[in-house]
């Protein structure tokens, strides 16, 4: 208990600077959220129009995927001007009025910060390409090469070499993603200075934080580094990165904004270095739990892997650090299709697991409606360059078109990028013209108008979970303990503080099963607070049917 004025002030400051701990986030993929000017592409004014919808859902902040000027080789993740808004999305005035209106509704705005690479059309790269002695040459990584002899055999995330040869200067430049996304040279202090200036410029506009893209790749091993087991090792969480991350942290701290780093390749064992009290970011998006295990041609994810990986992150960050919780984003397929059976019950079951874990939950647009994967039937329906590249590689490996399509589309990022399903009209209420990516036909059943007619809609259930979480200290700060760790499909855990205990019990499978809690467990005295089915008292032996979810509180 605070007892002096200074203590009280200190406590208020801590609460203010950690607002993100008791907040729920919402991710917006702007191309697919809402088209306000009838060109088939979502835009800033579309987001603006839908702020009341987000308010009704109950979220506290939105993270918007990149909206900067870009030739769209990777849908905005290839930036050609960091300080300009892409014309597809609107203008800087539109952006500022969105921020203003959101703030009036008490919704914070988190921007995407993409600084591992730029577009190959960014003025820095256009200069850099010109000559060996151009002042911008060292803004990127250039190495002597020939078209046949590249500096090494490292492979990029999107397929093919990390090197692209350039005839003008007879050198190759380095890129961990597509060739249109050359990596910035972070060892160059001038590059860092420019990036930091740009970051300050955005922070001065009054945004509330950043999601920092691909940040674990900014440091590279020496070009002659030999790969042993992990092909991504030369550019994933490489020693020395901590110096740059500390510089970034210093800027973020100055402005007291929220940060969530996308930290691919950072294992749970290093979690608290990245997010702890002395970590680089408030939280990170880890990529272990959503890693694909199992057959290539299968759309299904492993519940057991999901549960164990999330458990590892929960326990690694139990005392120091904070989790960013998600089941979906613009790079993954839809969770209700991967871990469920596309039903509203499965969507609610997954929501129960996600929203009551310890950390800050991020809901990806449409997840709150139970939006599903898209039934892609031809590669022509795909926009994502990495999926197309994967498909072509499979063909050259001898797969038939049918086999290649089946494998390539299963985990394609385009499943989550189809337009938001607002209503049952022709283009799902997203636009009045043909959208840039097809709308799922199931928008006639799965859409946002359901919330107005069905009291048991997925949206309504999300609302209840968000409200419950935000009003319950134990569900925000309470200790997490996994129950029934060996059960293949039941995800059950407790959240406890000194004064409160909560128990979450979810069957993440289609089959009916029996769960048995140990005899030593006190099952009396629990009151059921929320369920996606009928209320059922907690007991030592319980029969759970498909995607049944229960939330109990000790009374
Ligand atoms: C991140 C983004 C992804 C993008 C990549 C390159 O992984 O989430 O969408 O393609 O970085 O910027
Ligand atoms: Ca538009």
Coordinates of C-alpha atoms and ligand atoms in Angstrom, one line a residue:
X1 CA 0.0 0.0 0.0
X2 CA 1.4 3.4 -0.9
X3 CA 1.9 5.6 2.2
X4 CA 3.6 8.7 1.0
X5 CA 2.8 11.2 -1.7
X6 CA 5.9 10.0 -3.5
X7 CA 4.8 6.4 -3.4
X8 CA 1.4 7.3 -4.7
X9 CA 3.0 9.3 -7.5
X10 CA 5.3 6.4 -8.4
X11 CA 2.4 4.0 -8.4
X12 CA 0.4 6.2 -10.7
X13 CA 3.3 6.5 -13.0
X14 CA 3.8 2.7 -13.2
X15 CA 0.2 2.2 -13.9
X16 CA 0.2 4.8 -16.6
X17 CA 3.3 3.4 -18.3
X18 CA 2.0 -0.2 -18.2
X19 CA -1.5 0.5 -19.5
X20 CA -0.9 -2.2 -22.1
X21 CA -1.0 -4.9 -19.4
X22 CA -4.7 -4.5 -18.8
X23 CA -5.5 -3.8 -22.4
X24 CA -6.8 -5.9 -25.3
X25 CA -5.4 -5.2 -28.7
X26 CA -7.0 -5.5 -32.2
X27 CA -5.0 -6.0 -35.3
X28 CA -6.2 -4.3 -38.5
X29 CA -4.9 -5.4 -42.0
X30 CA -6.0 -2.1 -43.7
X31 CA -6.3 -3.5 -47.2
X32 CA -9.0 -5.9 -46.1
X33 CA -10.8 -4.1 -43.3
X34 CA -13.2 -1.5 -44.9
X35 CA -13.2 0.2 -48.3
X36 CA -14.7 3.7 -47.9
X37 CA -14.1 5.1 -51.4
X38 CA -15.2 2.2 -53.6
X39 CA -11.9 1.1 -55.2
X40 CA -11.9 -2.4 -53.7
X41 CA -9.1 -1.6 -51.3
X42 CA -9.6 -1.0 -47.5
X43 CA -8.4 2.4 -46.3
X44 CA -7.9 4.7 -43.3
X45 CA -11.4 6.3 -43.6
X46 CA -12.8 2.8 -43.6
X47 CA -11.1 2.2 -40.3
X48 CA -12.4 5.6 -39.1
X49 CA -16.0 4.6 -39.9
X50 CA -15.7 1.4 -38.0
X51 CA -14.2 2.8 -34.8
X52 CA -17.7 2.5 -33.1
X53 CA -17.7 -1.2 -34.0
X54 CA -14.3 -1.7 -32.3
X55 CA -15.5 0.3 -29.3
X56 CA -18.5 -2.0 -29.0
X57 CA -16.2 -5.0 -29.1
X58 CA -14.4 -3.5 -26.1
X59 CA -10.8 -3.3 -27.3
X60 CA -8.3 -0.7 -26.1
X61 CA -5.8 -0.3 -28.9
X62 CA -5.4 -1.1 -32.6
X63 CA -2.3 -2.2 -34.4
X64 CA -2.4 -1.2 -38.0
X65 CA -0.3 -3.1 -40.6
X66 CA 1.9 -0.8 -42.7
X67 CA 0.2 2.1 -44.4
X68 CA 3.3 3.9 -45.7
X69 CA 4.1 4.5 -49.4
X70 CA 5.1 1.2 -51.0
X71 CA 5.2 -0.5 -54.4
X72 CA 3.5 -3.4 -52.6
X73 CA 5.9 -6.2 -53.5
X74 CA 5.0 -7.5 -50.0
X75 CA 1.8 -5.5 -49.4
X76 CA 3.3 -2.5 -47.6
X77 CA 6.2 -4.3 -45.9
X78 CA 8.4 -2.9 -48.6
X79 CA 8.4 0.8 -47.8
X80 CA 9.6 3.5 -50.3
X81 CA 8.8 6.5 -48.1
X82 CA 8.6 6.1 -44.3
X83 CA 6.9 9.5 -43.8
X84 CA 4.2 9.3 -46.4
X85 CA 0.8 7.5 -46.4
X86 CA 0.2 5.0 -49.3
X87 CA -2.3 6.6 -51.6
X88 CA -4.5 3.5 -51.5
X89 CA -5.0 4.2 -47.8
X90 CA -5.6 7.9 -48.0
X91 CA -3.6 11.0 -46.8
X92 CA -1.7 12.1 -43.8
X93 CA -4.8 14.2 -42.9
X94 CA -6.9 11.1 -42.9
X95 CA -4.4 9.4 -40.6
X96 CA -4.3 12.3 -38.2
X97 CA -8.0 12.5 -38.0
X98 CA -8.2 8.7 -37.4
X99 CA -5.8 9.1 -34.5
X100 CA -7.8 12.0 -33.1
X101 CA -11.1 10.3 -33.3
X102 CA -9.7 7.0 -31.9
X103 CA -8.2 8.9 -29.0
X104 CA -11.5 10.6 -28.3
X105 CA -13.0 7.1 -28.0
X106 CA -10.1 6.1 -25.8
X107 CA -8.6 3.7 -28.4
X108 CA -4.9 3.8 -28.8
X109 CA -3.0 3.5 -32.1
X110 CA 0.0 1.3 -32.6
X111 CA 1.9 1.6 -35.9
X112 CA 4.0 -1.1 -37.7
X113 CA 7.7 -0.2 -37.8
X114 CA 9.6 -1.9 -40.6
X115 CA 13.3 -1.2 -40.3
X116 CA 15.0 -4.5 -41.1
X117 CA 14.6 -3.5 -44.8
X118 CA 13.2 -1.0 -47.2
X119 CA 11.7 -1.2 -50.6
X120 CA 14.1 -1.5 -53.5
X121 CA 12.3 1.7 -54.7
X122 CA 13.3 3.6 -51.6
X123 CA 15.4 6.7 -52.6
X124 CA 18.2 5.3 -50.3
X125 CA 18.4 2.1 -52.3
X126 CA 18.0 3.8 -55.7
X127 CA 21.1 5.9 -54.8
X128 CA 22.9 2.9 -53.2
X129 CA 22.6 0.9 -56.4
X130 CA 24.2 3.6 -58.6
X131 CA 27.9 3.2 -57.8
X132 CA 30.4 1.7 -55.4
X133 CA 31.2 5.1 -54.0
X134 CA 27.7 6.5 -53.8
X135 CA 27.2 8.0 -50.3
X136 CA 24.3 5.6 -49.8
X137 CA 26.2 2.5 -50.8
X138 CA 26.7 1.4 -47.2
X139 CA 23.1 1.9 -46.3
X140 CA 22.7 -1.7 -47.5
X141 CA 24.8 -4.9 -47.7
X142 CA 26.7 -5.1 -51.0
X143 CA 29.3 -7.8 -51.7
X144 CA 31.4 -8.7 -54.8
X145 CA 29.8 -11.5 -56.8
X146 CA 29.0 -12.8 -60.2
X147 CA 25.6 -14.1 -61.4
X148 CA 26.9 -17.7 -60.9
X149 CA 29.0 -17.1 -57.7
X150 CA 27.0 -15.4 -55.0
X151 CA 28.7 -14.5 -51.7
X152 CA 27.2 -17.6 -49.9
X153 CA 24.3 -20.1 -50.3
X154 CA 22.0 -18.7 -47.6
X155 CA 18.3 -18.9 -48.5
X156 CA 15.7 -16.2 -48.0
X157 CA 12.4 -16.6 -46.1
X158 CA 10.4 -16.2 -49.2
X159 CA 12.4 -18.7 -51.2
X160 CA 15.6 -18.4 -53.3
X161 CA 18.9 -16.9 -52.4
X162 CA 19.3 -14.0 -49.9
X163 CA 21.5 -12.4 -52.6
X164 CA 20.5 -10.6 -55.8
X165 CA 23.2 -9.7 -58.3
X166 CA 23.3 -6.3 -59.8
X167 CA 25.0 -5.8 -63.1
X168 CA 25.7 -2.0 -62.7
X169 CA 28.3 -2.5 -60.0
X170 CA 28.9 -6.2 -60.3
X171 CA 28.0 -6.8 -56.7
X172 CA 25.1 -8.5 -55.0
X173 CA 22.9 -7.1 -52.3
X174 CA 21.4 -8.9 -49.3
X175 CA 17.8 -9.5 -48.4
X176 CA 16.2 -12.0 -46.0
X177 CA 12.8 -11.5 -47.5
X178 CA 12.0 -10.8 -51.2
X179 CA 14.6 -9.2 -53.6
X180 CA 12.4 -6.1 -53.5
X181 CA 13.2 -5.8 -49.8
X182 CA 16.9 -5.1 -49.5
X183 CA 18.1 -5.3 -45.8
X184 CA 19.4 -2.1 -44.2
X185 CA 22.9 -2.1 -42.9
X186 CA 22.5 -1.6 -39.2
X187 CA 26.2 -1.5 -38.6
X188 CA 26.3 1.9 -40.3
X189 CA 25.7 4.6 -37.7
X190 CA 24.2 6.9 -40.4
X191 CA 21.5 4.3 -41.1
X192 CA 20.6 4.1 -37.5
X193 CA 20.6 7.8 -37.1
X194 CA 18.1 8.2 -40.0
X195 CA 15.9 5.4 -38.6
X196 CA 15.8 6.9 -35.2
X197 CA 14.9 10.3 -36.6
X198 CA 12.0 8.8 -38.5
X199 CA 10.9 6.9 -35.4
X200 CA 10.9 10.2 -33.4
X201 CA 8.9 11.9 -36.1
X202 CA 6.1 9.4 -35.8
X203 CA 6.2 9.5 -32.0
X204 CA 5.9 13.2 -32.1
X205 CA 2.7 12.8 -34.0
X206 CA 1.2 11.3 -30.9
X207 CA 0.9 7.6 -31.7
X208 CA 0.9 5.2 -28.8
X209 CA 3.5 2.7 -29.8
X210 CA 4.9 0.3 -32.4
X211 CA 4.8 -3.3 -33.5
X212 CA 8.3 -3.7 -34.7
X213 CA 8.6 -5.9 -37.7
X214 CA 11.2 -8.6 -38.3
X215 CA 13.4 -7.0 -35.7
X216 CA 15.3 -10.2 -34.8
X217 CA 17.0 -10.1 -38.2
X218 CA 18.8 -6.8 -38.2
X219 CA 22.1 -8.3 -37.2
X220 CA 23.8 -10.8 -39.5
X221 CA 26.7 -13.2 -39.1
X222 CA 29.9 -12.8 -41.1
X223 CA 29.2 -13.8 -44.8
X224 CA 31.4 -16.9 -44.4
X225 CA 29.5 -18.2 -41.5
X226 CA 28.8 -21.9 -42.0
X227 CA 25.2 -23.1 -41.5
X228 CA 24.9 -26.3 -39.4
X229 CA 21.4 -27.3 -38.3
X230 CA 19.3 -24.1 -38.6
X231 CA 19.2 -22.5 -42.0
X232 CA 18.0 -19.2 -40.6
X233 CA 20.8 -19.0 -38.0
X234 CA 22.9 -16.5 -39.9
X235 CA 20.3 -13.8 -39.6
X236 CA 18.1 -14.7 -36.6
X237 CA 18.8 -13.2 -33.2
X238 CA 22.5 -13.0 -33.9
X239 CA 24.9 -11.9 -31.1
X240 CA 25.5 -8.1 -31.2
X241 CA 21.8 -7.3 -31.9
X242 CA 21.5 -6.3 -28.3
X243 CA 23.4 -3.1 -28.9
X244 CA 20.9 -1.9 -31.5
X245 CA 17.9 -3.0 -29.5
X246 CA 19.2 -1.0 -26.5
X247 CA 19.4 2.1 -28.7
X248 CA 15.8 1.6 -29.8
X249 CA 14.7 1.0 -26.3
X250 CA 16.1 4.3 -25.1
X251 CA 14.0 6.2 -27.7
X252 CA 10.8 4.3 -26.9
X253 CA 11.4 4.9 -23.2
X254 CA 11.8 8.6 -23.7
X255 CA 8.3 8.7 -25.2
X256 CA 6.8 6.1 -22.9
X257 CA 5.1 4.2 -25.6
X258 CA 4.1 0.6 -26.0
X259 CA 6.3 -1.8 -28.0
X260 CA 5.8 -5.3 -29.3
X261 CA 8.7 -6.8 -31.3
X262 CA 8.2 -9.5 -33.8
X263 CA 10.9 -11.8 -32.6
X264 CA 11.1 -14.8 -34.9
X265 CA 13.8 -17.2 -33.7
X266 CA 13.9 -16.0 -30.1
X267 CA 13.3 -19.1 -27.9
X268 CA 11.3 -19.0 -24.7
X269 CA 14.6 -19.5 -22.8
X270 CA 15.6 -16.0 -23.9
X271 CA 12.2 -14.5 -23.4
X272 CA 12.9 -12.4 -20.5
X273 CA 16.1 -10.9 -22.0
X274 CA 13.8 -9.5 -24.7
X275 CA 10.8 -8.4 -22.6
X276 CA 11.8 -8.4 -19.0
X277 CA 12.2 -5.4 -16.8
X278 CA 15.5 -4.8 -18.5
X279 CA 14.3 -6.2 -21.8
X280 CA 14.2 -4.4 -25.2
X281 CA 10.4 -4.4 -25.7
X282 CA 7.3 -4.5 -23.5
X283 CA 6.4 -7.7 -25.1
X284 CA 7.3 -9.8 -28.2
X285 CA 5.4 -11.8 -30.7
X286 CA 7.1 -15.2 -30.4
X287 CA 6.7 -17.6 -33.3
X288 CA 7.2 -21.0 -31.5
X289 CA 3.6 -21.7 -30.6
X290 CA 2.2 -21.3 -34.1
X291 CA 4.9 -23.3 -35.7
X292 CA 3.6 -25.9 -38.0
X293 CA 4.1 -29.5 -36.8
X294 CA 2.8 -32.5 -38.8
X295 CA 2.2 -33.2 -42.4
X296 CA 2.8 -30.6 -45.2
X297 CA -0.5 -31.3 -46.9
X298 CA -2.5 -30.9 -43.7
X299 CA -4.4 -27.8 -42.7
X300 CA -4.6 -28.8 -39.1
X301 CA -2.3 -27.6 -36.3
X302 CA -1.4 -29.7 -33.3
X303 CA -3.3 -28.7 -30.1
X304 CA -0.7 -30.5 -28.0
X305 CA 2.1 -28.4 -29.5
X306 CA 0.1 -25.2 -29.1
X307 CA -0.7 -25.9 -25.5
X308 CA 2.9 -26.9 -24.5
X309 CA 4.5 -24.1 -26.3
X310 CA 2.1 -21.5 -24.8
X311 CA 2.8 -23.1 -21.4
X312 CA 6.5 -22.6 -21.9
X313 CA 6.1 -19.0 -22.7
X314 CA 3.7 -18.5 -19.8
X315 CA 6.2 -20.0 -17.4
X316 CA 9.3 -18.4 -18.8
X317 CA 7.7 -15.0 -18.3
X318 CA 6.0 -15.7 -15.0
X319 CA 8.2 -13.3 -13.0
X320 CA 9.9 -11.1 -15.4
X321 CA 8.5 -9.9 -18.8
X322 CA 5.1 -10.0 -20.4
X323 CA 3.5 -12.1 -23.2
X324 CA 1.9 -10.8 -26.4
X325 CA -0.9 -13.4 -27.0
X326 CA -2.2 -14.2 -30.4
X327 CA -3.6 -17.1 -32.4
X328 CA -3.9 -15.3 -35.7
X329 CA -2.3 -12.5 -37.7
X330 CA -1.9 -11.4 -41.3
X331 CA 0.8 -14.1 -41.8
X332 CA -1.1 -17.1 -40.5
X333 CA -4.2 -19.0 -41.6
X334 CA -7.4 -18.7 -39.5
X335 CA -7.2 -20.3 -36.1
X336 CA -10.7 -21.7 -36.2
X337 CA -9.7 -23.6 -39.3
X338 CA -6.2 -24.7 -38.0
X339 CA -7.2 -25.7 -34.5
X340 CA -10.9 -26.0 -34.8
X341 CA -13.6 -27.2 -37.2
X342 CA -14.8 -23.8 -38.5
X343 CA -17.7 -23.8 -36.1
X344 CA -18.8 -20.9 -33.8
X345 CA -18.2 -23.2 -30.8
X346 CA -14.6 -23.8 -31.8
X347 CA -14.1 -20.1 -32.3
X348 CA -15.4 -19.4 -28.8
X349 CA -13.3 -22.3 -27.3
X350 CA -10.1 -20.8 -28.8
X351 CA -11.1 -17.3 -27.6
X352 CA -11.5 -18.6 -24.0
X353 CA -8.0 -20.1 -24.1
X354 CA -6.4 -17.0 -25.6
X355 CA -8.1 -14.2 -23.7
X356 CA -7.6 -15.6 -20.2
X357 CA -3.9 -16.4 -20.5
X358 CA -1.4 -14.0 -18.9
X359 CA -0.3 -11.3 -21.3
X360 CA -1.8 -8.8 -23.7
X361 CA -4.2 -10.5 -26.2
X362 CA -4.3 -9.4 -29.8
X363 CA -7.4 -10.2 -31.8
X364 CA -6.9 -10.3 -35.5
X365 CA -9.7 -8.7 -37.5
X366 CA -12.5 -11.2 -38.2
X367 CA -11.4 -13.6 -35.5
X368 CA -14.1 -12.1 -33.3
X369 CA -16.7 -13.3 -35.9
X370 CA -15.1 -16.8 -36.3
X371 CA -13.9 -16.0 -39.8
X372 CA -12.5 -19.1 -41.5
X373 CA -9.9 -20.1 -44.1
X374 CA -10.8 -19.5 -47.7
X375 CA -11.5 -22.5 -50.0
X376 CA -8.8 -21.5 -52.6
X377 CA -9.2 -23.7 -55.7
X378 CA -6.5 -22.2 -58.0
X379 CA -3.2 -20.4 -57.6
X380 CA -4.7 -17.5 -59.6
X381 CA -6.8 -16.7 -56.5
X382 CA -3.6 -16.1 -54.4
X383 CA -1.9 -12.8 -54.0
X384 CA 0.8 -13.6 -51.5
X385 CA 4.1 -13.9 -53.3
X386 CA 5.6 -16.4 -50.9
X387 CA 2.7 -18.8 -51.5
X388 CA 3.1 -18.5 -55.2
X389 CA 6.8 -19.0 -55.0
X390 CA 6.3 -22.1 -52.8
X391 CA 3.8 -23.5 -55.3
X392 CA 6.2 -23.1 -58.2
X393 CA 9.0 -24.7 -56.2
X394 CA 6.7 -27.7 -55.5
X395 CA 6.0 -28.0 -59.2
X396 CA 9.7 -28.0 -60.1
X397 CA 10.2 -30.7 -57.5
X398 CA 7.8 -32.9 -59.5
X399 CA 4.5 -32.4 -57.6
X400 CA 1.3 -32.3 -59.7
X401 CA -0.6 -28.9 -59.9
X402 CA -3.2 -30.4 -57.5
X403 CA -0.7 -31.6 -55.0
X404 CA 1.3 -28.4 -55.2
X405 CA -1.8 -26.3 -54.7
X406 CA -2.9 -28.4 -51.8
X407 CA 0.4 -28.1 -50.0
X408 CA 1.0 -24.4 -50.8
X409 CA -2.4 -23.0 -49.9
X410 CA -2.9 -24.8 -46.7
X411 CA -0.8 -22.5 -44.6
X412 CA -1.0 -19.5 -47.0
X413 CA -1.2 -16.0 -45.4
X414 CA -4.0 -15.1 -47.8
X415 CA -6.5 -17.1 -45.7
X416 CA -6.5 -14.3 -43.2
X417 CA -6.2 -11.5 -45.7
X418 CA -9.6 -11.9 -47.4
X419 CA -11.9 -9.0 -46.9
X420 CA -13.6 -8.5 -43.6
X421 CA -17.2 -9.9 -43.6
X422 CA -19.4 -7.0 -42.5
X423 CA -22.7 -8.2 -43.8
X424 CA -24.3 -10.7 -46.2
X425 CA -24.3 -8.4 -49.3
X426 CA -22.4 -9.2 -52.5
X427 CA -18.9 -8.2 -51.4
X428 CA -19.6 -8.8 -47.7
X429 CA -20.2 -5.1 -47.0
X430 CA -16.5 -4.6 -47.4
X431 CA -16.8 -2.7 -50.7
X432 CA -19.3 -1.9 -53.4
X433 CA -16.9 -3.1 -56.1
X434 CA -14.9 -6.3 -56.7
X435 CA -12.3 -6.3 -53.8
X436 CA -8.5 -6.8 -54.3
X437 CA -8.9 -10.4 -52.9
X438 CA -12.0 -12.5 -53.0
X439 CA -14.6 -12.4 -50.2
X440 CA -15.3 -15.8 -48.6
X441 CA -18.7 -17.1 -49.7
X442 CA -19.5 -18.0 -46.1
X443 CA -20.0 -14.2 -45.4
X444 CA -23.6 -15.0 -45.9
X445 CA -23.5 -16.9 -42.6
X446 CA -20.4 -15.4 -40.9
X447 CA -20.6 -11.6 -40.7
X448 CA -20.7 -8.7 -38.3
X449 CA -24.5 -8.2 -38.4
X450 CA -24.9 -11.5 -36.4
X451 CA -24.0 -9.6 -33.3
X452 CA -27.2 -7.6 -33.7
X453 CA -29.5 -10.6 -34.0
X454 CA -27.8 -13.4 -32.1
X455 CA -27.2 -13.1 -28.5
X456 CA -24.9 -16.2 -28.6
X457 CA -22.8 -14.9 -31.5
X458 CA -19.0 -15.3 -31.5
X459 CA -18.8 -11.5 -31.3
X460 CA -20.9 -11.4 -28.2
X461 CA -18.8 -14.1 -26.6
X462 CA -15.6 -12.1 -27.3
X463 CA -17.3 -9.1 -25.8
X464 CA -18.0 -11.0 -22.6
X465 CA -14.5 -12.4 -22.4
X466 CA -13.0 -9.0 -22.9
X467 CA -15.2 -7.5 -20.2
X468 CA -14.4 -10.3 -17.8
X469 CA -10.7 -10.1 -18.3
X470 CA -10.5 -6.3 -18.0
X471 CA -12.5 -6.3 -14.8
X472 CA -10.7 -9.2 -13.0
X473 CA -7.3 -8.6 -11.5
X474 CA -6.5 -12.3 -11.3
X475 CA -7.1 -12.7 -15.0
X476 CA -4.7 -9.9 -15.8
X477 CA -1.9 -10.4 -13.2
X478 CA -2.7 -13.8 -11.6
X479 CA -0.2 -16.7 -11.7
X480 CA -0.7 -19.1 -14.6
X481 CA -0.6 -22.9 -13.9
X482 CA -1.3 -25.5 -16.5
X483 CA -3.5 -28.4 -15.5
X484 CA -3.8 -31.8 -17.2
X485 CA -0.5 -31.2 -19.0
X486 CA -0.6 -34.7 -20.6
X487 CA -4.0 -34.4 -22.1
X488 CA -3.8 -34.2 -25.9
X489 CA -6.7 -31.9 -26.5
X490 CA -7.9 -30.4 -23.2
X491 CA -6.4 -27.0 -22.5
X492 CA -7.0 -26.2 -18.8
X493 CA -5.3 -23.8 -16.5
X494 CA -5.7 -21.7 -13.4
X495 CA -5.1 -18.0 -12.8
X496 CA -4.6 -17.1 -9.1
X497 CA -3.7 -14.3 -6.8
X498 CA -3.7 -14.3 -3.0
X499 CA -7.4 -13.7 -2.9
X500 CA -8.8 -15.2 -6.1
X501 CA -8.7 -18.4 -8.2
X502 CA -10.0 -19.0 -11.6
X503 CA -10.1 -22.2 -13.6
X504 CA -10.3 -22.4 -17.3
X505 CA -11.3 -25.7 -18.9
X506 CA -11.5 -26.1 -22.7
X507 CA -11.8 -29.2 -24.9
X508 CA -10.2 -28.3 -28.2
X509 CA -11.3 -31.2 -30.3
X510 CA -14.3 -32.6 -32.1
X511 CA -14.6 -35.7 -29.9
X512 CA -16.4 -36.2 -26.6
X513 CA -13.9 -37.1 -23.9
X514 CA -13.7 -37.7 -20.2
X515 CA -11.3 -35.6 -18.0
X516 CA -10.3 -36.7 -14.6
X517 CA -8.9 -34.2 -12.1
X518 CA -6.6 -35.6 -9.4
X519 CA -8.4 -36.7 -6.1
X520 CA -6.3 -34.2 -4.2
X521 CA -8.0 -31.4 -6.2
X522 CA -10.8 -29.5 -4.5
X523 CA -13.6 -29.4 -7.0
X524 CA -16.2 -28.0 -4.6
X525 CA -16.8 -24.3 -4.2
X526 CA -16.3 -23.3 -7.8
X527 CA -18.9 -21.2 -9.5
X528 CA -19.2 -21.2 -13.3
X529 CA -18.9 -17.7 -14.7
X530 CA -18.9 -18.2 -18.5
X531 CA -19.4 -21.1 -20.9
X532 CA -20.0 -21.5 -24.7
X533 CA -22.5 -24.3 -23.9
X534 CA -24.5 -25.2 -20.9
X535 CA -23.3 -24.6 -17.4
X536 CA -21.8 -27.7 -15.8
X537 CA -20.5 -28.0 -12.2
X538 CA -16.8 -28.6 -11.8
X539 CA -16.3 -32.3 -10.8
X540 CA -13.5 -34.8 -10.5
X541 CA -14.8 -36.6 -13.6
X542 CA -16.3 -34.6 -16.4
X543 CA -17.5 -35.5 -19.8
X544 CA -16.8 -32.8 -22.3
X545 CA -18.1 -32.7 -25.8
X546 CA -16.6 -30.9 -28.8
X547 CA -15.1 -27.5 -28.2
X548 CA -16.7 -27.1 -24.9
X549 CA -15.4 -24.2 -22.8
X550 CA -15.9 -23.4 -19.1
X551 CA -14.7 -20.6 -16.9
X552 CA -15.0 -21.1 -13.1
X553 CA -14.2 -18.9 -10.1
X554 CA -13.5 -20.1 -6.6
X555 CA -16.1 -18.7 -4.2
Ligands
LIG1 C1 7.0 -9.8 -41.0 C2 5.6 -9.5 -41.5 C3 5.3 -10.1 -42.8 C4 6.3 -9.5 -43.8 C5 7.7 -9.7 -43.3 C6 8.7 -8.9 -44.1 O1 7.2 -11.2 -40.8 O2 4.7 -9.9 -40.5 O3 4.0 -9.9 -43.2 O4 6.1 -10.2 -45.0 O5 7.9 -9.3 -42.0 O6 8.5 -7.5 -43.8
LIG2 CA1 -10.5 2.3 -50.7

